[in-house]
Amino acid sequence: MDGELTILYVEDNPDNRLLVKRILMVEGYRVLEAEDAAEALSVLESQVPDLILMDINMPDIDGYALTARLRQNHNLNGTPIVALTANVMRGDRERSLEAGCDGYIQKPIDVDLFPRQVQKYLSVISPGEPIRGQ
Ligand code: MN
């Protein structure tokens, strides 16, 4: 791995944040956390993560609205946004893609599968590899 990859995890539930952060740190990622949309926007003023993991169900601004907003930020053109949602049966998959997410990971996460699910989205933009369509 060429340098440390940074992942921003936007999630209002502290237990979920702790679990995901632990897994990602074991995998060698640098982890930024935000507990709501306002904190995420604040973090993104000074940092451009390699991947954003986005909880959908959050108070105030939900993950769909925040994703749509982040997709207007050209600094984040190369940053995949992946929805974390428990509601895949209610059309959340489609809604997350419509909002500008690059994919989704179902909650509760599978601790064994999760590192590979994350790696899949990071490998799309591995350094030196041209991004399709650009
Ligand atoms: Mn939530």
PDB file of C-alpha atoms and ligand atoms in Angstrom:
ATOM      1  CA  MET A   1       0.000   0.000   0.000  1.00  0.00           C
ATOM      2  CA  ASP A   2       1.424   3.334  -1.056  1.00  0.00           C
ATOM      3  CA  GLY A   3       0.802   5.560   1.943  1.00  0.00           C
ATOM      4  CA  GLU A   4      -2.018   5.480   4.396  1.00  0.00           C
ATOM      5  CA  LEU A   5      -5.555   5.430   3.065  1.00  0.00           C
ATOM      6  CA  THR A   6      -8.072   7.583   4.911  1.00  0.00           C
ATOM      7  CA  ILE A   7     -11.705   6.643   5.431  1.00  0.00           C
ATOM      8  CA  LEU A   8     -14.376   8.977   6.782  1.00  0.00           C
ATOM      9  CA  TYR A   9     -17.194   7.201   8.592  1.00  0.00           C
ATOM     10  CA  VAL A  10     -20.365   9.247   9.047  1.00  0.00           C
ATOM     11  CA  GLU A  11     -22.557   7.541  11.654  1.00  0.00           C
ATOM     12  CA  ASP A  12     -24.716   8.792  14.526  1.00  0.00           C
ATOM     13  CA  ASN A  13     -24.605   5.561  16.553  1.00  0.00           C
ATOM     14  CA  PRO A  14     -21.512   5.482  18.800  1.00  0.00           C
ATOM     15  CA  ASP A  15     -21.474   1.671  19.089  1.00  0.00           C
ATOM     16  CA  ASN A  16     -21.431   1.308  15.308  1.00  0.00           C
ATOM     17  CA  ARG A  17     -18.704   3.941  15.037  1.00  0.00           C
ATOM     18  CA  LEU A  18     -16.536   2.103  17.544  1.00  0.00           C
ATOM     19  CA  LEU A  19     -16.964  -1.291  15.882  1.00  0.00           C
ATOM     20  CA  VAL A  20     -16.278  -0.059  12.361  1.00  0.00           C
ATOM     21  CA  LYS A  21     -13.387   2.110  13.484  1.00  0.00           C
ATOM     22  CA  ARG A  22     -11.749  -0.850  15.222  1.00  0.00           C
ATOM     23  CA  ILE A  23     -12.051  -3.058  12.159  1.00  0.00           C
ATOM     24  CA  LEU A  24     -10.727  -0.397   9.804  1.00  0.00           C
ATOM     25  CA  MET A  25      -7.807   0.483  12.063  1.00  0.00           C
ATOM     26  CA  VAL A  26      -6.805  -3.184  12.306  1.00  0.00           C
ATOM     27  CA  GLU A  27      -6.764  -3.171   8.494  1.00  0.00           C
ATOM     28  CA  GLY A  28      -4.330  -0.252   8.574  1.00  0.00           C
ATOM     29  CA  TYR A  29      -6.627   2.554   7.502  1.00  0.00           C
ATOM     30  CA  ARG A  30      -6.618   6.028   8.980  1.00  0.00           C
ATOM     31  CA  VAL A  31     -10.162   6.644  10.229  1.00  0.00           C
ATOM     32  CA  LEU A  32     -11.975   9.958  10.499  1.00  0.00           C
ATOM     33  CA  GLU A  33     -15.347  10.022  12.231  1.00  0.00           C
ATOM     34  CA  ALA A  34     -18.369  12.289  12.078  1.00  0.00           C
ATOM     35  CA  GLU A  35     -21.526  11.839  14.138  1.00  0.00           C
ATOM     36  CA  ASP A  36     -23.751  13.919  11.893  1.00  0.00           C
ATOM     37  CA  ALA A  37     -23.854  15.853   8.649  1.00  0.00           C
ATOM     38  CA  ALA A  38     -22.587  19.060  10.213  1.00  0.00           C
ATOM     39  CA  GLU A  39     -19.510  17.344  11.612  1.00  0.00           C
ATOM     40  CA  ALA A  40     -18.902  15.573   8.298  1.00  0.00           C
ATOM     41  CA  LEU A  41     -18.995  18.860   6.407  1.00  0.00           C
ATOM     42  CA  SER A  42     -16.607  20.354   8.941  1.00  0.00           C
ATOM     43  CA  VAL A  43     -14.129  17.479   8.589  1.00  0.00           C
ATOM     44  CA  LEU A  44     -14.328  17.702   4.794  1.00  0.00           C
ATOM     45  CA  GLU A  45     -13.349  21.362   4.822  1.00  0.00           C
ATOM     46  CA  SER A  46      -9.797  20.335   5.664  1.00  0.00           C
ATOM     47  CA  GLN A  47      -9.535  16.678   4.565  1.00  0.00           C
ATOM     48  CA  VAL A  48     -10.178  14.697   1.403  1.00  0.00           C
ATOM     49  CA  PRO A  49     -10.656  11.051   2.396  1.00  0.00           C
ATOM     50  CA  ASP A  50     -10.065   8.153   0.010  1.00  0.00           C
ATOM     51  CA  LEU A  51     -13.493   6.729   0.866  1.00  0.00           C
ATOM     52  CA  ILE A  52     -16.603   7.850   2.723  1.00  0.00           C
ATOM     53  CA  LEU A  53     -18.790   5.333   4.541  1.00  0.00           C
ATOM     54  CA  MET A  54     -22.221   6.893   4.954  1.00  0.00           C
ATOM     55  CA  ASP A  55     -24.885   5.892   7.443  1.00  0.00           C
ATOM     56  CA  ILE A  56     -28.311   6.560   5.955  1.00  0.00           C
ATOM     57  CA  ASN A  57     -30.497   6.916   9.035  1.00  0.00           C
ATOM     58  CA  MET A  58     -29.300  10.004  10.850  1.00  0.00           C
ATOM     59  CA  PRO A  59     -31.142  12.835  12.606  1.00  0.00           C
ATOM     60  CA  ASP A  60     -31.455  16.213  10.874  1.00  0.00           C
ATOM     61  CA  ILE A  61     -29.768  15.619   7.504  1.00  0.00           C
ATOM     62  CA  ASP A  62     -29.901  11.950   6.479  1.00  0.00           C
ATOM     63  CA  GLY A  63     -27.295  10.070   4.471  1.00  0.00           C
ATOM     64  CA  TYR A  64     -29.113  10.559   1.179  1.00  0.00           C
ATOM     65  CA  ALA A  65     -29.283  14.316   1.513  1.00  0.00           C
ATOM     66  CA  LEU A  66     -25.714  14.554   2.733  1.00  0.00           C
ATOM     67  CA  THR A  67     -24.458  12.395  -0.143  1.00  0.00           C
ATOM     68  CA  ALA A  68     -26.296  14.514  -2.693  1.00  0.00           C
ATOM     69  CA  ARG A  69     -24.716  17.583  -1.142  1.00  0.00           C
ATOM     70  CA  LEU A  70     -21.212  16.096  -1.121  1.00  0.00           C
ATOM     71  CA  ARG A  71     -21.571  15.162  -4.793  1.00  0.00           C
ATOM     72  CA  GLN A  72     -21.691  18.918  -5.513  1.00  0.00           C
ATOM     73  CA  ASN A  73     -18.213  19.255  -3.968  1.00  0.00           C
ATOM     74  CA  HIS A  74     -15.648  18.822  -6.734  1.00  0.00           C
ATOM     75  CA  ASN A  75     -12.888  18.154  -4.231  1.00  0.00           C
ATOM     76  CA  LEU A  76     -14.626  14.834  -3.644  1.00  0.00           C
ATOM     77  CA  ASN A  77     -14.937  13.777  -7.298  1.00  0.00           C
ATOM     78  CA  GLY A  78     -12.447  10.959  -6.715  1.00  0.00           C
ATOM     79  CA  THR A  79     -13.887   9.846  -3.387  1.00  0.00           C
ATOM     80  CA  PRO A  80     -16.345   6.940  -3.464  1.00  0.00           C
ATOM     81  CA  ILE A  81     -19.296   7.245  -1.091  1.00  0.00           C
ATOM     82  CA  VAL A  82     -20.679   3.938   0.152  1.00  0.00           C
ATOM     83  CA  ALA A  83     -24.006   3.795   1.997  1.00  0.00           C
ATOM     84  CA  LEU A  84     -24.348   1.686   5.118  1.00  0.00           C
ATOM     85  CA  THR A  85     -27.974   0.794   5.458  1.00  0.00           C
ATOM     86  CA  ALA A  86     -30.174  -1.715   7.242  1.00  0.00           C
ATOM     87  CA  ASN A  87     -33.067  -0.959   4.937  1.00  0.00           C
ATOM     88  CA  VAL A  88     -32.096  -2.663   1.692  1.00  0.00           C
ATOM     89  CA  MET A  89     -35.560  -4.182   1.462  1.00  0.00           C
ATOM     90  CA  ARG A  90     -37.222  -0.777   1.387  1.00  0.00           C
ATOM     91  CA  GLY A  91     -35.556   0.529  -1.726  1.00  0.00           C
ATOM     92  CA  ASP A  92     -32.655   2.138   0.108  1.00  0.00           C
ATOM     93  CA  ARG A  93     -30.225   0.590  -2.343  1.00  0.00           C
ATOM     94  CA  GLU A  94     -31.848   2.425  -5.238  1.00  0.00           C
ATOM     95  CA  ARG A  95     -32.253   5.622  -3.266  1.00  0.00           C
ATOM     96  CA  SER A  96     -28.606   5.593  -2.193  1.00  0.00           C
ATOM     97  CA  LEU A  97     -27.439   5.164  -5.790  1.00  0.00           C
ATOM     98  CA  GLU A  98     -29.785   7.940  -6.937  1.00  0.00           C
ATOM     99  CA  ALA A  99     -28.327  10.225  -4.260  1.00  0.00           C
ATOM    100  CA  GLY A 100     -24.865   9.669  -5.692  1.00  0.00           C
ATOM    101  CA  CYS A 101     -23.521   6.772  -3.663  1.00  0.00           C
ATOM    102  CA  ASP A 102     -21.171   4.374  -5.439  1.00  0.00           C
ATOM    103  CA  GLY A 103     -22.608   1.365  -3.662  1.00  0.00           C
ATOM    104  CA  TYR A 104     -23.898   0.141  -0.361  1.00  0.00           C
ATOM    105  CA  ILE A 105     -22.991  -2.225   2.438  1.00  0.00           C
ATOM    106  CA  GLN A 106     -25.764  -3.862   4.401  1.00  0.00           C
ATOM    107  CA  LYS A 107     -26.099  -3.355   8.158  1.00  0.00           C
ATOM    108  CA  PRO A 108     -25.502  -4.974  10.522  1.00  0.00           C
ATOM    109  CA  ILE A 109     -22.092  -5.391   8.966  1.00  0.00           C
ATOM    110  CA  ASP A 110     -20.515  -8.834   8.639  1.00  0.00           C
ATOM    111  CA  VAL A 111     -17.269  -8.431  10.574  1.00  0.00           C
ATOM    112  CA  ASP A 112     -15.463 -11.022   8.447  1.00  0.00           C
ATOM    113  CA  LEU A 113     -16.662  -9.699   5.094  1.00  0.00           C
ATOM    114  CA  PHE A 114     -16.458  -5.995   5.851  1.00  0.00           C
ATOM    115  CA  PRO A 115     -12.719  -5.460   5.136  1.00  0.00           C
ATOM    116  CA  ARG A 116     -13.095  -6.956   1.652  1.00  0.00           C
ATOM    117  CA  GLN A 117     -16.250  -4.945   0.975  1.00  0.00           C
ATOM    118  CA  VAL A 118     -14.357  -1.771   1.834  1.00  0.00           C
ATOM    119  CA  GLN A 119     -11.276  -2.783  -0.155  1.00  0.00           C
ATOM    120  CA  LYS A 120     -13.429  -3.297  -3.234  1.00  0.00           C
ATOM    121  CA  TYR A 121     -14.383   0.386  -3.328  1.00  0.00           C
ATOM    122  CA  LEU A 122     -10.864   1.583  -2.624  1.00  0.00           C
ATOM    123  CA  SER A 123      -9.306  -0.559  -5.349  1.00  0.00           C
ATOM    124  CA  VAL A 124     -11.422   1.247  -7.945  1.00  0.00           C
ATOM    125  CA  ILE A 125      -9.364   4.376  -7.343  1.00  0.00           C
ATOM    126  CA  SER A 126      -5.982   2.876  -6.529  1.00  0.00           C
ATOM    127  CA  PRO A 127      -3.173   5.302  -7.382  1.00  0.00           C
ATOM    128  CA  GLY A 128      -1.904   5.202 -10.942  1.00  0.00           C
ATOM    129  CA  GLU A 129      -5.030   3.566 -12.254  1.00  0.00           C
ATOM    130  CA  PRO A 130      -7.088   5.728 -14.605  1.00  0.00           C
ATOM    131  CA  ILE A 131     -10.634   6.405 -13.451  1.00  0.00           C
ATOM    132  CA  ARG A 132     -13.058   5.314 -16.111  1.00  0.00           C
ATOM    133  CA  GLY A 133     -14.824   8.139 -17.879  1.00  0.00           C
ATOM    134  CA  GLN A 134     -12.339  10.834 -16.897  1.00  0.00           C
TER     135      GLN A 134
HETATM  136 MN    MN B   1     -27.919   5.893  12.136  1.00  0.00          MN
END
